[in-house]
Amino acid sequence: MTPEVRAVLARHGAVLDESGFDPRADVARDAWRACAADLHATGARFFDITAIDRGEAVELVLVLVDTPSTQFTLRTSCPNESLRAESLAGVFPPAEWGEREVFDLFGVVFEGNPDMTRILQPDSSTIHPLRRSFELEERTW
Amino acid sequence: MGVVDDAEQPGFITTTLDKLLRWGRSRSMWPVNAGIACCSLEMMTTGAARYDFDRFGIMFRSSPRQADVMIVPGPITKKMAPIVQRVYNQMAEPRWVIAMGSCAISGGTFVDSYNVLPGAETILPVDIYIPGCPPRPEALLYGCLQLKKLISETSTIGSSRKPMYVPPVLPEEWPLELLGEYDALEAGAVWVQPERDSPPVTPLGDAESAPEDEL
Ligand code: SF4
């Protein structure tokens, strides 16, 4: 990670964990978009956005690559009672579809995404199938 | 079929129109070129030089308007279902459906999935089922030859098949979306052929509340 990236993470109060394969930084949900925008200003590129269901909360995972090609992740946590986060589509345009996928499969609503609709399932669907609480129907044959 | 053995008018055969049509149709099955999942790779192999679909008169057409056979090579997702049904309803009459592989037969390995139909027969009238995951090209060829046999044995004059196929039971959890006025109708609905040279009318409900035809 470049010193610029470290400085941005420190400025937004991110907790950095470098014990694993990729460095991971946890930020508060309020700082999510501002931190991503500042990382974008350092030259970090968007790789992926996805989520993990932690039971009590859904953890958003933003995978970025900084300028000398080190991959790192920025994470934040959305408690089950308020599954909302600020959209990063204005910072990283490709995040729009990734956020729609996270909405479709996990039910996290991204405020400010220009088209917050389902992307993989039909619009008539009412389920968020990658939540741990989702159960498949029993087969009838 | 009879051969007229007449020295003054040579070169005549007698047959019925029905038999002639069946003979022609069974030897020129044109599947619509629509791959859905991994089985379509095997479908492409069957079309390529080593197995050579063309020697049976089977040629892939890229437009459903020119096709009369639909090979369903994979699982149909709920999002894809209205499109698959629309392609089927756009095909030329009479038309046939081959369910290729266990996914198209029953949902296969995705049978419990939240997003996959349990078999193509949920939304299409399937004529031939080819088991396998994926079926080998020989199996697909064999299935096509079985279909050829079926076509040459089925009279299609005065056929009961309709221009619009409506599944007998539309699954409730995945309502087929109405993409156009001619696409999906409610189960059991009667299809009314609109008069030519007049604006299309909705076969169900009143015409004024129908969406504008954008074509
Ligand atoms: S039957 Fe097997 S090969 Fe064919 S679409 Fe299904 S999973 Fe793929």
mmCIF file of C-alpha atoms and ligand atoms in Angstrom:
data_model
loop_
_atom_site.group_PDB
_atom_site.id
_atom_site.type_symbol
_atom_site.label_atom_id
_atom_site.label_comp_id
_atom_site.label_asym_id
_atom_site.label_seq_id
_atom_site.Cartn_x
_atom_site.Cartn_y
_atom_site.Cartn_z
ATOM 1 C CA MET A 1 0.000 0.000 0.000
ATOM 2 C CA THR A 2 1.226 3.449 -0.825
ATOM 3 C CA PRO A 3 1.734 6.066 1.900
ATOM 4 C CA GLU A 4 -1.050 8.126 0.314
ATOM 5 C CA VAL A 5 -3.516 5.264 0.775
ATOM 6 C CA ARG A 6 -2.385 4.784 4.376
ATOM 7 C CA ALA A 7 -2.798 8.493 5.038
ATOM 8 C CA VAL A 8 -6.343 8.489 3.625
ATOM 9 C CA LEU A 9 -7.295 5.441 5.678
ATOM 10 C CA ALA A 10 -5.872 6.997 8.841
ATOM 11 C CA ARG A 11 -7.707 10.255 8.156
ATOM 12 C CA HIS A 12 -11.054 8.413 8.002
ATOM 13 C CA GLY A 13 -10.378 6.430 11.143
ATOM 14 C CA ALA A 14 -10.035 3.082 9.386
ATOM 15 C CA VAL A 15 -8.789 0.095 11.375
ATOM 16 C CA LEU A 16 -6.101 -1.537 9.286
ATOM 17 C CA ASP A 17 -5.436 -5.274 9.455
ATOM 18 C CA GLU A 18 -2.445 -6.494 7.463
ATOM 19 C CA SER A 19 -2.213 -9.989 8.882
ATOM 20 C CA GLY A 20 -3.934 -11.697 5.959
ATOM 21 C CA PHE A 21 -3.160 -12.034 2.296
ATOM 22 C CA ASP A 22 -4.657 -8.666 1.365
ATOM 23 C CA PRO A 23 -4.618 -5.642 3.690
ATOM 24 C CA ARG A 24 -8.091 -4.955 5.047
ATOM 25 C CA ALA A 25 -9.403 -1.680 6.359
ATOM 26 C CA ASP A 26 -12.646 -1.289 8.315
ATOM 27 C CA VAL A 27 -14.331 2.099 8.233
ATOM 28 C CA ALA A 28 -17.467 3.409 9.856
ATOM 29 C CA ARG A 29 -20.495 3.473 7.594
ATOM 30 C CA ASP A 30 -20.669 7.288 7.736
ATOM 31 C CA ALA A 31 -17.165 7.527 6.291
ATOM 32 C CA TRP A 32 -17.764 4.913 3.563
ATOM 33 C CA ARG A 33 -18.293 7.165 0.574
ATOM 34 C CA ALA A 34 -15.912 9.923 1.650
ATOM 35 C CA CYS A 35 -13.151 7.402 2.229
ATOM 36 C CA ALA A 36 -13.737 5.762 -1.143
ATOM 37 C CA ALA A 37 -13.691 9.150 -2.862
ATOM 38 C CA ASP A 38 -10.386 10.076 -1.216
ATOM 39 C CA LEU A 39 -8.916 6.698 -2.167
ATOM 40 C CA HIS A 40 -10.021 7.330 -5.729
ATOM 41 C CA ALA A 41 -8.163 10.642 -5.588
ATOM 42 C CA THR A 42 -4.943 8.784 -4.705
ATOM 43 C CA GLY A 43 -5.287 6.764 -7.906
ATOM 44 C CA ALA A 44 -6.780 3.602 -6.443
ATOM 45 C CA ARG A 45 -8.817 1.642 -8.973
ATOM 46 C CA PHE A 46 -12.097 -0.183 -8.498
ATOM 47 C CA PHE A 47 -11.944 -3.956 -8.641
ATOM 48 C CA ASP A 48 -15.152 -5.292 -7.125
ATOM 49 C CA ILE A 49 -17.881 -4.640 -4.625
ATOM 50 C CA THR A 50 -19.584 -7.459 -2.812
ATOM 51 C CA ALA A 51 -20.938 -8.335 0.605
ATOM 52 C CA ILE A 52 -20.753 -10.955 3.346
ATOM 53 C CA ASP A 53 -23.635 -11.887 5.616
ATOM 54 C CA ARG A 54 -22.289 -11.880 9.182
ATOM 55 C CA GLY A 55 -25.604 -12.794 10.779
ATOM 56 C CA GLU A 56 -26.169 -9.586 12.796
ATOM 57 C CA ALA A 57 -24.979 -7.382 9.983
ATOM 58 C CA VAL A 58 -24.122 -7.383 6.312
ATOM 59 C CA GLU A 59 -20.530 -6.444 5.662
ATOM 60 C CA LEU A 60 -19.844 -4.516 2.461
ATOM 61 C CA VAL A 61 -16.523 -5.335 0.839
ATOM 62 C CA LEU A 62 -14.981 -2.951 -1.645
ATOM 63 C CA VAL A 63 -11.936 -4.370 -3.396
ATOM 64 C CA LEU A 64 -9.520 -1.733 -4.675
ATOM 65 C CA VAL A 65 -6.132 -1.770 -6.329
ATOM 66 C CA ASP A 66 -3.703 1.028 -5.594
ATOM 67 C CA THR A 67 -1.237 2.432 -8.100
ATOM 68 C CA PRO A 68 1.629 -0.085 -7.735
ATOM 69 C CA SER A 69 -0.988 -2.865 -8.054
ATOM 70 C CA THR A 70 -1.498 -3.883 -4.456
ATOM 71 C CA GLN A 71 -4.963 -5.190 -3.855
ATOM 72 C CA PHE A 72 -6.654 -4.141 -0.639
ATOM 73 C CA THR A 73 -10.197 -4.148 0.666
ATOM 74 C CA LEU A 74 -12.262 -1.508 2.359
ATOM 75 C CA ARG A 75 -15.033 -2.852 4.529
ATOM 76 C CA THR A 76 -17.965 -1.450 6.410
ATOM 77 C CA SER A 77 -20.819 -2.997 8.278
ATOM 78 C CA CYS A 78 -24.575 -2.462 7.853
ATOM 79 C CA PRO A 79 -26.622 -3.771 10.796
ATOM 80 C CA ASN A 80 -29.690 -5.797 9.863
ATOM 81 C CA GLU A 81 -32.013 -3.072 11.171
ATOM 82 C CA SER A 82 -30.789 -0.558 8.608
ATOM 83 C CA LEU A 83 -29.447 -2.181 5.480
ATOM 84 C CA ARG A 84 -28.443 1.028 3.760
ATOM 85 C CA ALA A 85 -25.229 2.603 2.585
ATOM 86 C CA GLU A 86 -24.154 5.477 0.419
ATOM 87 C CA SER A 87 -23.694 4.566 -3.217
ATOM 88 C CA LEU A 88 -20.208 4.664 -4.699
ATOM 89 C CA ALA A 89 -21.523 4.921 -8.253
ATOM 90 C CA GLY A 90 -20.538 8.599 -8.372
ATOM 91 C CA VAL A 91 -16.956 7.717 -7.392
ATOM 92 C CA PHE A 92 -16.430 4.488 -9.314
ATOM 93 C CA PRO A 93 -19.006 4.226 -12.155
ATOM 94 C CA PRO A 94 -18.661 0.406 -12.464
ATOM 95 C CA ALA A 95 -19.802 0.093 -8.859
ATOM 96 C CA GLU A 96 -23.352 0.742 -10.035
ATOM 97 C CA TRP A 97 -23.967 -2.804 -11.229
ATOM 98 C CA GLY A 98 -22.047 -4.331 -8.326
ATOM 99 C CA GLU A 99 -24.268 -2.450 -5.921
ATOM 100 C CA ARG A 100 -27.344 -3.645 -7.765
ATOM 101 C CA GLU A 101 -26.081 -7.193 -7.372
ATOM 102 C CA VAL A 102 -25.496 -6.680 -3.639
ATOM 103 C CA PHE A 103 -29.017 -5.258 -3.399
ATOM 104 C CA ASP A 104 -30.462 -8.187 -5.336
ATOM 105 C CA LEU A 105 -28.726 -10.910 -3.344
ATOM 106 C CA PHE A 106 -28.352 -9.295 0.111
ATOM 107 C CA GLY A 107 -30.982 -6.559 0.231
ATOM 108 C CA VAL A 108 -28.658 -3.645 1.002
ATOM 109 C CA VAL A 109 -30.083 -0.418 -0.430
ATOM 110 C CA PHE A 110 -27.517 2.016 -1.810
ATOM 111 C CA GLU A 111 -28.643 5.606 -1.513
ATOM 112 C CA GLY A 112 -27.758 7.610 -4.579
ATOM 113 C CA ASN A 113 -27.405 4.701 -6.992
ATOM 114 C CA PRO A 114 -29.067 5.880 -10.227
ATOM 115 C CA ASP A 115 -30.936 2.587 -10.784
ATOM 116 C CA MET A 116 -31.503 0.696 -7.568
ATOM 117 C CA THR A 117 -33.305 -2.293 -9.068
ATOM 118 C CA ARG A 118 -32.629 -6.013 -9.195
ATOM 119 C CA ILE A 119 -30.018 -7.122 -11.710
ATOM 120 C CA LEU A 120 -29.923 -10.929 -11.633
ATOM 121 C CA GLN A 121 -33.389 -11.964 -10.531
ATOM 122 C CA PRO A 122 -36.634 -10.923 -12.214
ATOM 123 C CA ASP A 123 -38.221 -7.755 -10.878
ATOM 124 C CA SER A 124 -41.125 -9.782 -9.507
ATOM 125 C CA SER A 125 -38.810 -11.575 -7.096
ATOM 126 C CA THR A 126 -39.192 -10.811 -3.397
ATOM 127 C CA ILE A 127 -36.218 -12.734 -1.990
ATOM 128 C CA HIS A 128 -32.605 -11.915 -1.154
ATOM 129 C CA PRO A 129 -31.175 -15.401 -1.555
ATOM 130 C CA LEU A 130 -27.624 -14.985 -0.231
ATOM 131 C CA ARG A 131 -28.848 -13.964 3.224
ATOM 132 C CA ARG A 132 -28.281 -16.671 5.796
ATOM 133 C CA SER A 133 -31.920 -16.356 6.835
ATOM 134 C CA PHE A 134 -33.088 -17.376 3.346
ATOM 135 C CA GLU A 135 -34.253 -20.959 3.109
ATOM 136 C CA LEU A 136 -35.003 -22.916 -0.024
ATOM 137 C CA GLU A 137 -38.443 -24.392 -0.348
ATOM 138 C CA GLU A 138 -38.720 -28.078 0.174
ATOM 139 C CA ARG A 139 -38.847 -30.048 -3.031
ATOM 140 C CA THR A 140 -42.221 -31.631 -3.647
ATOM 141 C CA TRP A 141 -41.185 -34.703 -5.599
ATOM 142 C CA MET B 1 -46.741 -42.901 -52.968
ATOM 143 C CA GLY B 2 -47.074 -44.154 -56.460
ATOM 144 C CA VAL B 3 -45.014 -43.672 -59.597
ATOM 145 C CA VAL B 4 -46.992 -42.945 -62.753
ATOM 146 C CA ASP B 5 -45.466 -45.188 -65.360
ATOM 147 C CA ASP B 6 -46.689 -43.465 -68.450
ATOM 148 C CA ALA B 7 -44.577 -43.378 -71.577
ATOM 149 C CA GLU B 8 -46.217 -40.188 -72.807
ATOM 150 C CA GLN B 9 -46.013 -38.267 -69.491
ATOM 151 C CA PRO B 10 -42.928 -39.577 -67.671
ATOM 152 C CA GLY B 11 -41.616 -38.315 -64.342
ATOM 153 C CA PHE B 12 -44.808 -38.106 -62.244
ATOM 154 C CA ILE B 13 -45.440 -39.420 -58.772
ATOM 155 C CA THR B 14 -48.672 -39.414 -56.844
ATOM 156 C CA THR B 15 -48.811 -38.690 -53.120
ATOM 157 C CA THR B 16 -50.848 -36.691 -50.673
ATOM 158 C CA LEU B 17 -49.982 -33.138 -49.759
ATOM 159 C CA ASP B 18 -49.721 -34.133 -46.116
ATOM 160 C CA LYS B 19 -47.124 -36.799 -46.842
ATOM 161 C CA LEU B 20 -45.172 -34.440 -49.064
ATOM 162 C CA LEU B 21 -45.089 -31.765 -46.347
ATOM 163 C CA ARG B 22 -44.047 -34.268 -43.699
ATOM 164 C CA TRP B 23 -41.290 -35.555 -45.955
ATOM 165 C CA GLY B 24 -40.011 -32.059 -46.557
ATOM 166 C CA ARG B 25 -40.269 -30.861 -42.963
ATOM 167 C CA SER B 26 -38.599 -33.874 -41.457
ATOM 168 C CA ARG B 27 -35.610 -33.372 -43.740
ATOM 169 C CA SER B 28 -35.157 -29.664 -43.147
ATOM 170 C CA MET B 29 -35.339 -29.080 -39.430
ATOM 171 C CA TRP B 30 -33.988 -25.629 -38.765
ATOM 172 C CA PRO B 31 -33.246 -25.036 -35.072
ATOM 173 C CA VAL B 32 -33.099 -21.528 -33.712
ATOM 174 C CA ASN B 33 -29.554 -20.621 -32.776
ATOM 175 C CA ALA B 34 -30.138 -19.989 -29.080
ATOM 176 C CA GLY B 35 -27.583 -21.308 -26.617
ATOM 177 C CA ILE B 36 -28.570 -21.049 -22.965
ATOM 178 C CA ALA B 37 -25.825 -22.750 -20.929
ATOM 179 C CA CYS B 38 -22.996 -25.270 -21.114
ATOM 180 C CA CYS B 39 -25.011 -27.778 -23.189
ATOM 181 C CA SER B 40 -24.935 -25.265 -26.035
ATOM 182 C CA LEU B 41 -21.181 -25.877 -26.372
ATOM 183 C CA GLU B 42 -21.991 -29.470 -27.174
ATOM 184 C CA MET B 43 -24.685 -28.214 -29.528
ATOM 185 C CA MET B 44 -22.066 -26.120 -31.337
ATOM 186 C CA THR B 45 -19.771 -29.142 -31.565
ATOM 187 C CA THR B 46 -22.580 -31.085 -33.151
ATOM 188 C CA GLY B 47 -22.994 -28.325 -35.696
ATOM 189 C CA ALA B 48 -19.293 -28.234 -36.531
ATOM 190 C CA ALA B 49 -17.396 -30.313 -39.062
ATOM 191 C CA ARG B 50 -16.722 -33.510 -37.099
ATOM 192 C CA TYR B 51 -20.360 -34.337 -36.367
ATOM 193 C CA ASP B 52 -21.881 -32.173 -39.081
ATOM 194 C CA PHE B 53 -25.520 -31.391 -38.431
ATOM 195 C CA ASP B 54 -25.938 -30.114 -41.982
ATOM 196 C CA ARG B 55 -25.851 -33.551 -43.554
ATOM 197 C CA PHE B 56 -29.300 -34.164 -42.016
ATOM 198 C CA GLY B 57 -30.612 -30.849 -43.302
ATOM 199 C CA ILE B 58 -30.363 -29.376 -39.803
ATOM 200 C CA MET B 59 -29.127 -25.814 -40.113
ATOM 201 C CA PHE B 60 -29.048 -23.248 -37.343
ATOM 202 C CA ARG B 61 -30.979 -20.093 -38.101
ATOM 203 C CA SER B 62 -30.257 -16.890 -36.265
ATOM 204 C CA SER B 63 -33.819 -15.621 -36.484
ATOM 205 C CA PRO B 64 -36.691 -17.443 -34.814
ATOM 206 C CA ARG B 65 -38.854 -16.429 -37.784
ATOM 207 C CA GLN B 66 -36.858 -18.823 -39.975
ATOM 208 C CA ALA B 67 -36.699 -21.661 -37.462
ATOM 209 C CA ASP B 68 -39.074 -24.485 -36.638
ATOM 210 C CA VAL B 69 -37.142 -26.391 -33.966
ATOM 211 C CA MET B 70 -35.989 -25.019 -30.639
ATOM 212 C CA ILE B 71 -33.183 -26.868 -28.879
ATOM 213 C CA VAL B 72 -33.227 -25.816 -25.218
ATOM 214 C CA PRO B 73 -29.609 -26.448 -24.189
ATOM 215 C CA GLY B 74 -29.583 -25.632 -20.510
ATOM 216 C CA PRO B 75 -31.414 -24.389 -17.441
ATOM 217 C CA ILE B 76 -33.992 -21.654 -17.986
ATOM 218 C CA THR B 77 -33.719 -19.012 -15.297
ATOM 219 C CA LYS B 78 -36.822 -17.207 -14.162
ATOM 220 C CA LYS B 79 -35.469 -14.006 -15.620
ATOM 221 C CA MET B 80 -34.853 -15.711 -18.968
ATOM 222 C CA ALA B 81 -38.196 -17.553 -19.089
ATOM 223 C CA PRO B 82 -40.259 -14.763 -20.743
ATOM 224 C CA ILE B 83 -37.565 -14.338 -23.403
ATOM 225 C CA VAL B 84 -37.404 -18.059 -24.166
ATOM 226 C CA GLN B 85 -41.152 -18.174 -24.443
ATOM 227 C CA ARG B 86 -41.160 -15.139 -26.677
ATOM 228 C CA VAL B 87 -38.597 -16.710 -29.007
ATOM 229 C CA TYR B 88 -40.702 -19.864 -29.139
ATOM 230 C CA ASN B 89 -43.844 -17.923 -29.952
ATOM 231 C CA GLN B 90 -42.035 -16.114 -32.748
ATOM 232 C CA MET B 91 -41.021 -19.326 -34.492
ATOM 233 C CA ALA B 92 -42.700 -20.581 -37.641
ATOM 234 C CA GLU B 93 -45.565 -23.051 -37.319
ATOM 235 C CA PRO B 94 -45.531 -26.043 -36.933
ATOM 236 C CA ARG B 95 -42.675 -26.063 -34.416
ATOM 237 C CA TRP B 96 -40.999 -28.520 -32.119
ATOM 238 C CA VAL B 97 -38.939 -28.355 -28.926
ATOM 239 C CA ILE B 98 -35.985 -30.519 -27.893
ATOM 240 C CA ALA B 99 -35.005 -30.428 -24.205
ATOM 241 C CA MET B 100 -31.266 -31.084 -24.229
ATOM 242 C CA GLY B 101 -29.559 -32.182 -21.027
ATOM 243 C CA SER B 102 -30.763 -32.780 -17.510
ATOM 244 C CA CYS B 103 -31.159 -29.063 -16.823
ATOM 245 C CA ALA B 104 -33.709 -28.658 -19.582
ATOM 246 C CA ILE B 105 -35.421 -31.910 -18.618
ATOM 247 C CA SER B 106 -35.895 -31.279 -14.907
ATOM 248 C CA GLY B 107 -33.700 -28.423 -13.720
ATOM 249 C CA GLY B 108 -30.877 -30.930 -13.265
ATOM 250 C CA THR B 109 -28.309 -29.944 -10.707
ATOM 251 C CA PHE B 110 -30.077 -26.596 -10.234
ATOM 252 C CA VAL B 111 -33.456 -28.137 -9.451
ATOM 253 C CA ASP B 112 -33.613 -26.622 -5.944
ATOM 254 C CA SER B 113 -32.316 -23.244 -7.020
ATOM 255 C CA TYR B 114 -34.278 -20.114 -6.243
ATOM 256 C CA ASN B 115 -33.824 -18.868 -9.781
ATOM 257 C CA VAL B 116 -34.170 -21.800 -12.202
ATOM 258 C CA LEU B 117 -37.298 -23.380 -13.667
ATOM 259 C CA PRO B 118 -37.597 -27.117 -12.955
ATOM 260 C CA GLY B 119 -37.426 -28.085 -16.597
ATOM 261 C CA ALA B 120 -38.242 -26.488 -19.932
ATOM 262 C CA GLU B 121 -41.633 -28.171 -19.973
ATOM 263 C CA THR B 122 -42.760 -25.655 -17.359
ATOM 264 C CA ILE B 123 -43.153 -23.095 -20.126
ATOM 265 C CA LEU B 124 -42.736 -24.998 -23.427
ATOM 266 C CA PRO B 125 -44.358 -28.073 -25.000
ATOM 267 C CA VAL B 126 -41.334 -30.394 -25.182
ATOM 268 C CA ASP B 127 -41.318 -33.147 -27.828
ATOM 269 C CA ILE B 128 -37.939 -34.830 -27.346
ATOM 270 C CA TYR B 129 -35.908 -35.236 -24.136
ATOM 271 C CA ILE B 130 -32.189 -35.966 -24.450
ATOM 272 C CA PRO B 131 -30.603 -37.044 -21.144
ATOM 273 C CA GLY B 132 -26.992 -36.308 -20.240
ATOM 274 C CA CYS B 133 -24.903 -33.609 -18.624
ATOM 275 C CA PRO B 134 -24.139 -32.621 -21.297
ATOM 276 C CA PRO B 135 -25.393 -35.188 -23.834
ATOM 277 C CA ARG B 136 -22.678 -36.204 -26.262
ATOM 278 C CA PRO B 137 -23.040 -34.954 -29.839
ATOM 279 C CA GLU B 138 -24.046 -38.483 -30.847
ATOM 280 C CA ALA B 139 -26.895 -38.311 -28.357
ATOM 281 C CA LEU B 140 -28.037 -34.971 -29.737
ATOM 282 C CA LEU B 141 -27.890 -36.367 -33.263
ATOM 283 C CA TYR B 142 -29.876 -39.382 -32.150
ATOM 284 C CA GLY B 143 -32.456 -37.119 -30.522
ATOM 285 C CA CYS B 144 -32.732 -35.064 -33.693
ATOM 286 C CA LEU B 145 -33.238 -38.227 -35.727
ATOM 287 C CA GLN B 146 -35.977 -39.266 -33.302
ATOM 288 C CA LEU B 147 -37.556 -35.871 -33.862
ATOM 289 C CA LYS B 148 -37.240 -36.376 -37.598
ATOM 290 C CA LYS B 149 -39.135 -39.616 -37.177
ATOM 291 C CA LEU B 150 -41.749 -37.874 -35.058
ATOM 292 C CA ILE B 151 -42.201 -35.129 -37.630
ATOM 293 C CA SER B 152 -42.547 -37.558 -40.492
ATOM 294 C CA GLU B 153 -45.219 -39.435 -38.531
ATOM 295 C CA THR B 154 -47.202 -36.394 -37.378
ATOM 296 C CA SER B 155 -49.808 -34.855 -39.590
ATOM 297 C CA THR B 156 -49.712 -31.094 -39.277
ATOM 298 C CA ILE B 157 -52.581 -30.278 -41.598
ATOM 299 C CA GLY B 158 -55.438 -29.078 -39.423
ATOM 300 C CA SER B 159 -53.074 -29.288 -36.485
ATOM 301 C CA SER B 160 -54.342 -28.384 -33.053
ATOM 302 C CA ARG B 161 -51.182 -26.440 -32.298
ATOM 303 C CA LYS B 162 -51.785 -22.740 -31.869
ATOM 304 C CA PRO B 163 -49.758 -19.738 -32.992
ATOM 305 C CA MET B 164 -49.464 -18.773 -29.342
ATOM 306 C CA TYR B 165 -48.433 -21.374 -26.812
ATOM 307 C CA VAL B 166 -49.892 -20.868 -23.360
ATOM 308 C CA PRO B 167 -48.652 -23.280 -20.692
ATOM 309 C CA PRO B 168 -51.556 -25.154 -19.085
ATOM 310 C CA VAL B 169 -50.395 -24.072 -15.628
ATOM 311 C CA LEU B 170 -48.483 -20.836 -15.297
ATOM 312 C CA PRO B 171 -46.342 -21.085 -12.168
ATOM 313 C CA GLU B 172 -47.447 -18.503 -9.645
ATOM 314 C CA GLU B 173 -44.088 -17.667 -8.141
ATOM 315 C CA TRP B 174 -42.594 -16.617 -11.446
ATOM 316 C CA PRO B 175 -45.258 -14.780 -13.411
ATOM 317 C CA LEU B 176 -44.345 -14.645 -17.083
ATOM 318 C CA GLU B 177 -44.029 -11.010 -17.908
ATOM 319 C CA LEU B 178 -45.999 -9.563 -20.758
ATOM 320 C CA LEU B 179 -43.273 -8.288 -23.070
ATOM 321 C CA GLY B 180 -45.661 -7.514 -25.893
ATOM 322 C CA GLU B 181 -49.286 -8.064 -26.671
ATOM 323 C CA TYR B 182 -48.587 -11.317 -28.475
ATOM 324 C CA ASP B 183 -46.279 -12.873 -25.920
ATOM 325 C CA ALA B 184 -47.581 -14.405 -22.757
ATOM 326 C CA LEU B 185 -51.252 -14.697 -21.960
ATOM 327 C CA GLU B 186 -52.933 -15.899 -18.831
ATOM 328 C CA ALA B 187 -53.355 -19.642 -18.588
ATOM 329 C CA GLY B 188 -56.398 -20.911 -20.413
ATOM 330 C CA ALA B 189 -56.834 -17.691 -22.385
ATOM 331 C CA VAL B 190 -58.208 -17.954 -25.895
ATOM 332 C CA TRP B 191 -55.967 -16.591 -28.564
ATOM 333 C CA VAL B 192 -57.745 -14.319 -31.036
ATOM 334 C CA GLN B 193 -55.996 -13.724 -34.307
ATOM 335 C CA PRO B 194 -56.079 -9.973 -34.962
ATOM 336 C CA GLU B 195 -57.431 -8.841 -38.316
ATOM 337 C CA ARG B 196 -54.847 -7.834 -40.823
ATOM 338 C CA ASP B 197 -54.319 -4.189 -41.741
ATOM 339 C CA SER B 198 -55.854 -3.066 -38.509
ATOM 340 C CA PRO B 199 -54.106 -1.933 -35.352
ATOM 341 C CA PRO B 200 -53.355 -4.866 -33.067
ATOM 342 C CA VAL B 201 -55.939 -5.507 -30.404
ATOM 343 C CA THR B 202 -55.319 -7.079 -27.051
ATOM 344 C CA PRO B 203 -56.921 -10.486 -26.924
ATOM 345 C CA LEU B 204 -57.697 -9.965 -23.245
ATOM 346 C CA GLY B 205 -59.190 -6.959 -21.503
ATOM 347 C CA ASP B 206 -59.996 -3.658 -23.118
ATOM 348 C CA ALA B 207 -57.813 -2.282 -25.839
ATOM 349 C CA GLU B 208 -57.517 1.207 -24.403
ATOM 350 C CA SER B 209 -55.647 0.269 -21.270
ATOM 351 C CA ALA B 210 -53.232 -1.848 -23.303
ATOM 352 C CA PRO B 211 -49.665 -0.598 -23.691
ATOM 353 C CA GLU B 212 -48.877 1.167 -26.961
ATOM 354 C CA ASP B 213 -47.525 -1.084 -29.656
ATOM 355 C CA GLU B 214 -44.108 0.388 -30.341
ATOM 356 C CA LEU B 215 -43.242 -1.619 -33.417
HETATM 357 S S1 SF4 C 1 -27.239 -30.521 -18.330
HETATM 358 FE FE1 SF4 C 1 -25.127 -30.247 -17.589
HETATM 359 S S2 SF4 C 1 -23.999 -29.518 -19.389
HETATM 360 FE FE2 SF4 C 1 -26.192 -29.214 -19.815
HETATM 361 S S3 SF4 C 1 -26.672 -27.137 -19.193
HETATM 362 FE FE3 SF4 C 1 -27.095 -28.467 -17.437
HETATM 363 S S4 SF4 C 1 -25.208 -28.459 -16.215
HETATM 364 FE FE4 SF4 C 1 -24.685 -27.686 -18.278
#
